[in-house]
Tab-separated table of C-alpha atoms and ligand atoms in Angstrom:
chain	number	residue	atom	x	y	z
A	134	MET	CA	-0.228	0.206	-0.330
A	135	ALA	CA	1.285	3.518	-1.079
A	136	GLY	CA	1.885	5.699	2.086
A	137	ASN	CA	0.934	9.082	3.096
A	138	ARG	CA	3.801	11.307	3.137
A	139	THR	CA	6.350	12.821	1.011
A	140	PHE	CA	8.892	14.773	1.588
A	141	THR	CA	9.893	18.577	-0.558
A	142	MET	CA	12.191	21.535	-1.577
A	143	ILE	CA	11.838	24.572	-2.436
A	144	LYS	CA	15.013	25.246	-4.730
A	145	PRO	CA	17.195	28.687	-4.042
A	146	ASP	CA	16.116	29.698	-7.792
A	147	ALA	CA	12.022	29.240	-6.692
A	148	PHE	CA	12.666	31.210	-3.401
A	149	GLU	CA	15.147	33.629	-4.536
A	150	ALA	CA	12.241	34.647	-7.076
A	151	GLY	CA	9.684	35.090	-4.245
A	152	ASN	CA	7.721	31.853	-5.384
A	153	SER	CA	7.399	29.985	-2.053
A	154	GLY	CA	3.736	31.093	-1.273
A	155	ALA	CA	2.348	30.442	-4.240
A	156	ILE	CA	4.058	27.205	-4.523
A	157	LEU	CA	3.281	26.381	-1.005
A	158	LYS	CA	-0.948	27.456	-2.597
A	159	MET	CA	-0.465	25.375	-5.141
A	160	ILE	CA	0.654	22.373	-2.727
A	161	GLU	CA	-2.280	23.298	-0.063
A	162	GLU	CA	-4.790	23.193	-3.022
A	163	ALA	CA	-4.008	19.746	-4.215
A	164	GLY	CA	-4.851	18.530	-0.977
A	165	PHE	CA	-1.512	17.885	0.537
A	166	LYS	CA	-1.208	18.903	4.581
A	167	ILE	CA	2.238	20.346	5.836
A	168	VAL	CA	3.329	18.359	9.148
A	169	ALA	CA	6.988	19.956	9.424
A	170	MET	CA	8.475	22.774	7.421
A	171	LYS	CA	11.210	25.049	7.359
A	172	ALA	CA	13.136	27.754	5.747
A	173	THR	CA	16.656	26.736	6.168
A	174	ARG	CA	20.323	26.817	3.525
A	175	LEU	CA	22.231	23.581	2.700
A	176	THR	CA	26.426	23.934	3.031
A	177	PRO	CA	27.785	22.023	-0.138
A	178	GLU	CA	28.834	19.458	1.966
A	179	LEU	CA	24.717	18.744	3.542
A	180	ALA	CA	23.826	19.377	-0.732
A	181	GLY	CA	26.714	16.341	-1.381
A	182	LYS	CA	24.711	14.257	1.457
A	183	PHE	CA	21.257	14.940	0.604
A	184	TYR	CA	22.103	13.592	-3.308
A	185	GLU	CA	24.052	10.987	-2.481
A	186	VAL	CA	22.691	8.742	-4.903
A	187	HIS	CA	23.723	10.788	-7.899
A	188	LYS	CA	27.545	11.252	-6.798
A	189	GLU	CA	28.600	9.393	-9.710
A	190	ARG	CA	26.377	11.825	-12.094
A	191	PRO	CA	27.978	14.356	-14.101
A	192	PHE	CA	25.755	17.091	-12.910
A	193	TYR	CA	26.576	16.357	-9.548
A	194	LYS	CA	28.878	18.522	-8.377
A	195	ASP	CA	26.652	21.291	-10.405
A	196	LEU	CA	24.110	20.636	-8.488
A	197	CYS	CA	25.654	20.573	-4.559
A	198	ALA	CA	26.920	23.789	-5.875
A	199	TYR	CA	23.163	25.067	-7.210
A	200	MET	CA	21.456	23.022	-4.036
A	201	SER	CA	24.078	25.217	-1.534
A	202	SER	CA	23.544	28.945	-3.565
A	203	GLY	CA	20.691	30.613	-1.564
A	204	PRO	CA	18.200	30.011	0.766
A	205	ILE	CA	15.104	26.794	0.550
A	206	ILE	CA	12.314	25.801	2.293
A	207	ALA	CA	12.396	21.888	3.162
A	208	ALA	CA	8.891	19.946	4.097
A	209	ILE	CA	7.400	16.792	4.847
A	210	LEU	CA	3.758	16.884	3.518
A	211	GLU	CA	0.807	14.347	4.179
A	212	LYS	CA	-1.986	13.378	1.819
A	213	ASP	CA	-2.918	9.446	0.565
A	214	ASN	CA	-0.584	8.574	-2.018
A	215	ALA	CA	1.392	11.291	-0.968
A	216	VAL	CA	4.900	10.239	-3.265
A	217	GLU	CA	2.413	10.030	-6.863
A	218	ASP	CA	0.632	12.662	-6.257
A	219	PHE	CA	3.065	14.564	-5.427
A	220	ARG	CA	5.496	13.824	-8.807
A	221	ASN	CA	2.235	14.110	-10.439
A	222	LEU	CA	2.162	17.585	-8.888
A	223	ILE	CA	5.405	18.833	-9.469
A	224	GLY	CA	6.105	17.236	-12.961
A	225	ALA	CA	8.943	16.391	-14.730
A	226	THR	CA	12.120	16.704	-14.064
A	227	ASN	CA	12.933	18.790	-17.063
A	228	PRO	CA	10.837	21.983	-17.172
A	229	ALA	CA	10.815	21.677	-20.840
A	230	ASN	CA	9.459	17.902	-20.311
A	231	ALA	CA	6.506	18.780	-17.487
A	232	ALA	CA	2.512	18.872	-18.202
A	233	GLU	CA	1.153	22.257	-18.158
A	234	GLY	CA	-0.342	23.412	-14.863
A	235	THR	CA	2.530	21.933	-12.994
A	236	ILE	CA	4.464	23.291	-10.589
A	237	ARG	CA	7.579	22.721	-12.717
A	238	LYS	CA	6.215	23.702	-15.836
A	239	ILE	CA	5.117	27.126	-14.420
A	240	PHE	CA	7.703	27.895	-12.170
A	241	ALA	CA	10.904	26.063	-12.557
A	242	LYS	CA	14.176	27.704	-14.854
A	243	SER	CA	16.229	24.666	-16.209
A	244	ILE	CA	16.424	20.994	-15.632
A	245	GLU	CA	18.445	21.952	-12.919
A	246	ALA	CA	17.434	24.562	-10.898
A	247	ASN	CA	13.951	22.977	-11.816
A	248	ALA	CA	12.022	24.981	-8.409
A	249	VAL	CA	11.302	21.743	-6.021
A	250	HIS	CA	12.697	18.536	-5.051
A	251	GLY	CA	9.373	15.771	-4.969
A	252	SER	CA	10.588	12.016	-2.861
A	253	ASP	CA	10.641	8.867	-5.623
A	254	SER	CA	9.712	6.410	-3.165
A	255	ASP	CA	8.178	6.461	0.479
A	256	GLU	CA	11.779	4.751	1.543
A	257	ASN	CA	13.323	7.823	0.272
A	258	ALA	CA	10.490	10.187	1.696
A	259	ALA	CA	11.682	9.477	4.931
A	260	ILE	CA	14.883	9.606	4.716
A	261	GLU	CA	14.431	12.616	3.380
A	262	GLY	CA	12.387	13.827	6.144
A	263	ASN	CA	14.104	12.544	8.651
A	264	PHE	CA	17.805	13.927	6.787
A	265	TYR	CA	15.824	17.513	7.563
A	266	PHE	CA	13.402	17.206	10.855
A	267	SER	CA	14.650	15.651	14.284
A	268	GLN	CA	11.896	13.247	16.002
A	269	LEU	CA	10.442	16.525	18.471
A	270	GLU	CA	10.173	18.487	14.495
A	271	ARG	CA	8.190	15.455	13.086
A	272	VAL	CA	5.419	15.162	15.772
A	273	LEU	CA	1.958	15.993	13.758
Z	392	LIG	P1	15.770	16.435	-7.948
Z	392	LIG	O1	14.222	15.894	-8.333
Z	392	LIG	O2	15.364	17.353	-6.903
Z	392	LIG	O3	16.451	15.450	-8.418
Z	392	LIG	C1	18.002	14.942	-8.092
Z	392	LIG	C2	18.244	16.805	-8.827
Z	392	LIG	O4	19.260	16.950	-10.274
Z	392	LIG	C3	17.170	17.569	-10.053
Z	392	LIG	O5	16.084	17.357	-9.783
Z	392	LIG	C4	17.948	18.376	-10.812
Z	392	LIG	O6	17.581	19.703	-9.961
Z	392	LIG	C5	19.056	17.827	-11.112
Z	392	LIG	N1	19.404	17.394	-12.012
Z	392	LIG	C6	18.764	16.142	-12.577
Z	392	LIG	N2	18.836	15.659	-14.310
Z	392	LIG	C7	19.825	16.558	-14.028
Z	392	LIG	C8	20.701	17.060	-15.472
Z	392	LIG	N3	20.503	15.671	-16.383
Z	392	LIG	N4	21.695	18.075	-15.558
Z	392	LIG	C9	21.159	18.855	-14.262
Z	392	LIG	N5	20.864	18.649	-13.229
Z	392	LIG	C10	19.819	17.385	-13.267
């Protein structure tokens, strides 16, 4: 059975552009409940740890530099079928391929600066949420 939680980040490009509020509005209007949230900033080392699964990819170094280039918002979201429904809401990784009306289609600048992150599995949603939030911050 699909889990009911996913994890997201509003990335530096969207935060810097002042799109956090509009993105959070779309997320809430799609039926997701925010159960933990904070504005923060990654160091290059922490970005590298978060995206360690991509460390052999050619874009890894640039991704770590970009993800530590400015503030982000990290959040745990709750909804039935959360991981799949959230990925449908944000659209394809490359905004050029994202469906009309999706968050990335509306707000992303490029395949790297693609406005938001969404977990790709229930297992990674838990790992990524735990990366940012302590047990005390996950009380809801
Ligand atoms: P995200 O969903 O957070 O997962 C990995 C991130 O790496 C992705 O969004 C993009 O920001 C980035 N990414 C994925 N593919 C590429 C690519 N081909 N070139 C540059 N960045 C990429």
